[in-house]
Amino acid sequence: MSATLTTKGQVTIPKAVRDLLGLTPGSKVDFVRNAAGDVVLKPADTTVPHSRFAQFRGHAGQGMSTDDIMALTRGDG
């Protein structure tokens, strides 16, 4: 398959490729150069990096004092 580059540097990804990669409007993609020098289109990794606060997201946690919470946010705990 081929696509035409516009004057703005844009291309339309063919539907068969979008379907194969599971791309939908708003999807992010990465362009990666492999060992052979080819540029490969991949869905971008959109996972959020693990945070030391992730286990507390959405609730305050019972039994923690203000001092405990402050120590946690400072990295002391």
Short mmCIF file of N, CA, C and O in Angstrom, two decimals:
data_model
loop_
_atom_site.label_atom_id
_atom_site.label_comp_id
_atom_site.label_asym_id
_atom_site.label_seq_id
_atom_site.Cartn_x
_atom_site.Cartn_y
_atom_site.Cartn_z
N MET A 1 0.84 -1.18 0.00
CA MET A 1 0.00 0.00 0.00
C MET A 1 0.88 1.24 0.00
O MET A 1 1.97 1.22 0.55
N SER A 2 0.38 2.27 -0.55
CA SER A 2 1.12 3.53 -0.54
C SER A 2 0.15 4.65 -0.20
O SER A 2 -1.07 4.49 -0.26
N ALA A 3 0.71 5.77 0.18
CA ALA A 3 -0.07 6.96 0.50
C ALA A 3 0.70 8.17 -0.01
O ALA A 3 1.91 8.10 -0.22
N THR A 4 0.01 9.27 -0.21
CA THR A 4 0.63 10.49 -0.75
C THR A 4 0.84 11.49 0.38
O THR A 4 -0.06 11.74 1.18
N LEU A 5 2.02 12.07 0.42
CA LEU A 5 2.36 13.08 1.41
C LEU A 5 1.82 14.42 0.97
O LEU A 5 2.03 14.83 -0.17
N THR A 6 1.12 15.13 1.88
CA THR A 6 0.60 16.45 1.55
C THR A 6 1.68 17.51 1.73
O THR A 6 2.75 17.23 2.28
N THR A 7 1.41 18.72 1.32
CA THR A 7 2.37 19.82 1.48
C THR A 7 2.62 20.12 2.96
O THR A 7 3.63 20.72 3.30
N LYS A 8 1.70 19.70 3.83
CA LYS A 8 1.87 19.90 5.27
C LYS A 8 2.59 18.73 5.94
O LYS A 8 2.73 18.69 7.15
N GLY A 9 3.03 17.75 5.14
CA GLY A 9 3.74 16.60 5.69
C GLY A 9 2.82 15.55 6.28
O GLY A 9 3.24 14.72 7.08
N GLN A 10 1.56 15.54 5.88
CA GLN A 10 0.59 14.59 6.43
C GLN A 10 0.30 13.49 5.42
O GLN A 10 0.37 13.71 4.22
N VAL A 11 -0.02 12.31 5.94
CA VAL A 11 -0.49 11.20 5.11
C VAL A 11 -1.72 10.60 5.75
O VAL A 11 -1.91 10.70 6.97
N THR A 12 -2.55 9.99 4.94
CA THR A 12 -3.67 9.24 5.46
C THR A 12 -3.23 7.79 5.56
O THR A 12 -2.77 7.21 4.58
N ILE A 13 -3.35 7.22 6.76
CA ILE A 13 -2.98 5.82 6.95
C ILE A 13 -4.10 4.98 6.33
O ILE A 13 -5.27 5.16 6.68
N PRO A 14 -3.76 4.08 5.42
CA PRO A 14 -4.80 3.27 4.78
C PRO A 14 -5.65 2.52 5.81
O PRO A 14 -5.16 2.10 6.86
N LYS A 15 -6.94 2.36 5.50
CA LYS A 15 -7.88 1.74 6.42
C LYS A 15 -7.43 0.35 6.85
O LYS A 15 -7.53 -0.01 8.02
N ALA A 16 -6.89 -0.43 5.93
CA ALA A 16 -6.43 -1.78 6.28
C ALA A 16 -5.35 -1.74 7.36
O ALA A 16 -5.33 -2.58 8.27
N VAL A 17 -4.46 -0.75 7.28
CA VAL A 17 -3.39 -0.61 8.28
C VAL A 17 -3.98 -0.12 9.60
O VAL A 17 -3.64 -0.62 10.67
N ARG A 18 -4.90 0.85 9.55
CA ARG A 18 -5.55 1.33 10.77
C ARG A 18 -6.27 0.18 11.47
O ARG A 18 -6.17 0.03 12.70
N ASP A 19 -6.98 -0.62 10.70
CA ASP A 19 -7.69 -1.76 11.28
C ASP A 19 -6.72 -2.77 11.89
O ASP A 19 -6.94 -3.28 12.99
N LEU A 20 -5.64 -3.07 11.16
CA LEU A 20 -4.64 -4.02 11.64
C LEU A 20 -4.03 -3.58 12.96
O LEU A 20 -3.83 -4.39 13.87
N LEU A 21 -3.75 -2.28 13.09
CA LEU A 21 -3.11 -1.76 14.31
C LEU A 21 -4.11 -1.33 15.37
O LEU A 21 -3.72 -0.94 16.47
N GLY A 22 -5.40 -1.38 15.05
CA GLY A 22 -6.42 -0.97 16.02
C GLY A 22 -6.45 0.53 16.24
O GLY A 22 -6.78 0.99 17.34
N LEU A 23 -6.09 1.30 15.23
CA LEU A 23 -6.05 2.75 15.35
C LEU A 23 -7.43 3.34 15.10
O LEU A 23 -8.14 2.92 14.20
N THR A 24 -7.81 4.29 15.93
CA THR A 24 -9.07 5.00 15.79
C THR A 24 -8.77 6.49 15.83
O THR A 24 -7.65 6.90 16.20
N PRO A 25 -9.72 7.35 15.45
CA PRO A 25 -9.46 8.79 15.51
C PRO A 25 -8.96 9.19 16.91
O PRO A 25 -9.50 8.76 17.93
N GLY A 26 -7.88 9.94 16.93
CA GLY A 26 -7.28 10.37 18.19
C GLY A 26 -6.17 9.46 18.68
O GLY A 26 -5.48 9.78 19.65
N SER A 27 -5.99 8.29 18.04
CA SER A 27 -4.92 7.38 18.45
C SER A 27 -3.57 8.04 18.23
O SER A 27 -3.38 8.79 17.28
N LYS A 28 -2.63 7.74 19.08
CA LYS A 28 -1.26 8.23 18.93
C LYS A 28 -0.42 7.10 18.35
O LYS A 28 -0.64 5.93 18.65
N VAL A 29 0.54 7.46 17.51
CA VAL A 29 1.42 6.48 16.89
C VAL A 29 2.87 6.90 17.08
O VAL A 29 3.18 8.08 17.26
N ASP A 30 3.75 5.92 17.06
CA ASP A 30 5.19 6.16 17.13
C ASP A 30 5.80 5.71 15.81
O ASP A 30 5.33 4.76 15.18
N PHE A 31 6.86 6.39 15.39
CA PHE A 31 7.64 6.00 14.24
C PHE A 31 8.97 5.53 14.78
O PHE A 31 9.70 6.30 15.42
N VAL A 32 9.29 4.26 14.55
CA VAL A 32 10.49 3.65 15.12
C VAL A 32 11.38 3.15 14.00
O VAL A 32 10.90 2.51 13.06
N ARG A 33 12.67 3.44 14.10
CA ARG A 33 13.62 2.96 13.11
C ARG A 33 14.18 1.63 13.59
O ARG A 33 14.71 1.52 14.70
N ASN A 34 14.06 0.59 12.77
CA ASN A 34 14.55 -0.73 13.17
C ASN A 34 16.01 -0.92 12.75
O ASN A 34 16.62 -0.02 12.15
N ALA A 35 16.56 -2.09 13.06
CA ALA A 35 17.98 -2.36 12.80
C ALA A 35 18.32 -2.30 11.32
O ALA A 35 19.45 -1.97 10.94
N ALA A 36 17.34 -2.60 10.46
CA ALA A 36 17.58 -2.57 9.02
C ALA A 36 17.51 -1.16 8.45
O ALA A 36 17.77 -0.94 7.27
N GLY A 37 17.12 -0.19 9.29
CA GLY A 37 17.03 1.19 8.84
C GLY A 37 15.64 1.59 8.36
O GLY A 37 15.43 2.72 7.96
N ASP A 38 14.71 0.63 8.38
CA ASP A 38 13.33 0.93 7.99
C ASP A 38 12.62 1.68 9.12
O ASP A 38 12.93 1.48 10.30
N VAL A 39 11.69 2.53 8.76
CA VAL A 39 10.87 3.23 9.75
C VAL A 39 9.55 2.48 9.84
O VAL A 39 8.88 2.23 8.84
N VAL A 40 9.19 2.11 11.07
CA VAL A 40 8.00 1.31 11.32
C VAL A 40 6.99 2.13 12.11
O VAL A 40 7.35 2.84 13.04
N LEU A 41 5.72 2.03 11.71
CA LEU A 41 4.63 2.71 12.41
C LEU A 41 4.07 1.77 13.46
O LEU A 41 3.75 0.62 13.16
N LYS A 42 4.00 2.23 14.72
CA LYS A 42 3.49 1.42 15.82
C LYS A 42 2.50 2.24 16.64
O LYS A 42 2.69 3.45 16.79
N PRO A 43 1.48 1.60 17.21
CA PRO A 43 0.64 2.32 18.15
C PRO A 43 1.52 2.79 19.32
O PRO A 43 2.39 2.05 19.77
N ALA A 44 1.32 4.01 19.78
CA ALA A 44 2.13 4.55 20.87
C ALA A 44 1.76 3.87 22.17
O ALA A 44 0.60 3.51 22.40
N ASP A 45 2.75 3.69 23.02
CA ASP A 45 2.50 3.16 24.36
C ASP A 45 1.93 4.29 25.20
O ASP A 45 2.63 5.25 25.51
N THR A 46 0.66 4.17 25.54
CA THR A 46 0.00 5.25 26.28
C THR A 46 -0.22 4.89 27.74
O THR A 46 -0.98 5.55 28.43
N THR A 47 0.47 3.85 28.21
CA THR A 47 0.30 3.49 29.62
C THR A 47 0.96 4.55 30.48
O THR A 47 1.98 5.15 30.12
N VAL A 48 0.37 4.79 31.61
CA VAL A 48 0.87 5.79 32.55
C VAL A 48 1.95 5.14 33.41
O VAL A 48 1.75 4.04 33.93
N PRO A 49 3.11 5.78 33.55
CA PRO A 49 4.16 5.21 34.38
C PRO A 49 3.67 5.01 35.81
O PRO A 49 2.85 5.78 36.31
N HIS A 50 4.17 3.96 36.47
CA HIS A 50 3.77 3.66 37.84
C HIS A 50 4.20 4.80 38.78
O HIS A 50 5.30 5.31 38.68
N SER A 51 3.33 5.15 39.65
CA SER A 51 3.59 6.22 40.61
C SER A 51 3.57 5.64 42.01
O SER A 51 2.79 4.72 42.31
N ARG A 52 4.40 6.16 42.90
CA ARG A 52 4.37 5.68 44.28
C ARG A 52 3.07 6.03 44.97
O ARG A 52 2.75 5.51 46.02
N PHE A 53 2.28 6.92 44.34
CA PHE A 53 0.99 7.32 44.92
C PHE A 53 -0.18 6.57 44.29
O PHE A 53 -1.32 6.76 44.70
N ALA A 54 0.07 5.73 43.30
CA ALA A 54 -1.01 5.06 42.56
C ALA A 54 -1.94 4.28 43.47
O ALA A 54 -3.15 4.27 43.27
N GLN A 55 -1.38 3.62 44.49
CA GLN A 55 -2.22 2.82 45.38
C GLN A 55 -3.19 3.68 46.20
O GLN A 55 -4.19 3.17 46.70
N PHE A 56 -2.92 4.96 46.31
CA PHE A 56 -3.79 5.84 47.09
C PHE A 56 -4.74 6.66 46.23
O PHE A 56 -5.60 7.36 46.75
N ARG A 57 -4.60 6.58 44.91
CA ARG A 57 -5.42 7.38 44.01
C ARG A 57 -6.89 7.02 44.19
O ARG A 57 -7.26 5.86 44.19
N GLY A 58 -7.72 8.04 44.39
CA GLY A 58 -9.16 7.83 44.50
C GLY A 58 -9.66 7.72 45.92
O GLY A 58 -10.86 7.72 46.15
N HIS A 59 -8.77 7.63 46.90
CA HIS A 59 -9.22 7.60 48.29
C HIS A 59 -8.08 8.06 49.19
O HIS A 59 -6.92 7.96 48.85
N ALA A 60 -8.45 8.54 50.35
CA ALA A 60 -7.47 9.11 51.26
C ALA A 60 -6.78 8.04 52.10
O ALA A 60 -5.74 8.28 52.67
N GLY A 61 -7.34 6.85 52.17
CA GLY A 61 -6.76 5.81 53.00
C GLY A 61 -7.11 6.03 54.46
O GLY A 61 -7.00 7.14 54.98
N GLN A 62 -7.58 5.01 55.11
CA GLN A 62 -8.00 5.14 56.50
C GLN A 62 -6.81 5.01 57.43
O GLN A 62 -5.87 4.27 57.16
N GLY A 63 -6.85 5.74 58.52
CA GLY A 63 -5.85 5.62 59.56
C GLY A 63 -4.57 6.38 59.32
O GLY A 63 -3.64 6.24 60.10
N MET A 64 -4.48 7.17 58.26
CA MET A 64 -3.26 7.95 58.03
C MET A 64 -3.43 9.34 58.62
O MET A 64 -4.41 10.02 58.35
N SER A 65 -2.44 9.73 59.39
CA SER A 65 -2.47 11.07 59.95
C SER A 65 -1.94 12.06 58.91
O SER A 65 -1.34 11.65 57.91
N THR A 66 -2.14 13.33 59.17
CA THR A 66 -1.61 14.35 58.27
C THR A 66 -0.10 14.24 58.16
O THR A 66 0.48 14.35 57.08
N ASP A 67 0.56 13.96 59.29
CA ASP A 67 2.03 13.81 59.27
C ASP A 67 2.45 12.62 58.41
O ASP A 67 3.45 12.68 57.68
N ASP A 68 1.69 11.51 58.48
CA ASP A 68 2.00 10.34 57.66
C ASP A 68 1.87 10.66 56.18
O ASP A 68 2.71 10.27 55.36
N ILE A 69 0.79 11.38 55.83
CA ILE A 69 0.56 11.75 54.44
C ILE A 69 1.66 12.68 53.95
O ILE A 69 2.19 12.53 52.85
N MET A 70 2.04 13.65 54.76
CA MET A 70 3.10 14.58 54.37
C MET A 70 4.43 13.86 54.20
O MET A 70 5.20 14.14 53.28
N ALA A 71 4.73 12.89 55.08
CA ALA A 71 5.96 12.13 54.96
C ALA A 71 5.96 11.32 53.66
O ALA A 71 6.97 11.22 52.97
N LEU A 72 4.80 10.77 53.30
CA LEU A 72 4.68 10.02 52.07
C LEU A 72 4.92 10.91 50.85
O LEU A 72 5.65 10.53 49.93
N THR A 73 4.34 12.10 50.84
CA THR A 73 4.51 12.99 49.69
C THR A 73 5.95 13.49 49.57
O THR A 73 6.40 13.79 48.47
N ARG A 74 6.64 13.57 50.67
CA ARG A 74 8.05 14.02 50.65
C ARG A 74 8.99 12.87 50.31
O ARG A 74 10.17 13.09 50.07
N GLY A 75 8.48 11.64 50.37
CA GLY A 75 9.34 10.48 50.12
C GLY A 75 10.03 9.99 51.37
O GLY A 75 10.93 9.17 51.29
N ASP A 76 9.59 10.45 52.53
CA ASP A 76 10.21 10.03 53.79
C ASP A 76 9.67 8.69 54.27
O ASP A 76 10.26 8.07 55.14
N GLY A 77 8.51 8.28 53.75
CA GLY A 77 7.86 7.08 54.31
C GLY A 77 7.90 6.00 53.39
O GLY A 77 7.96 5.01 53.07
#
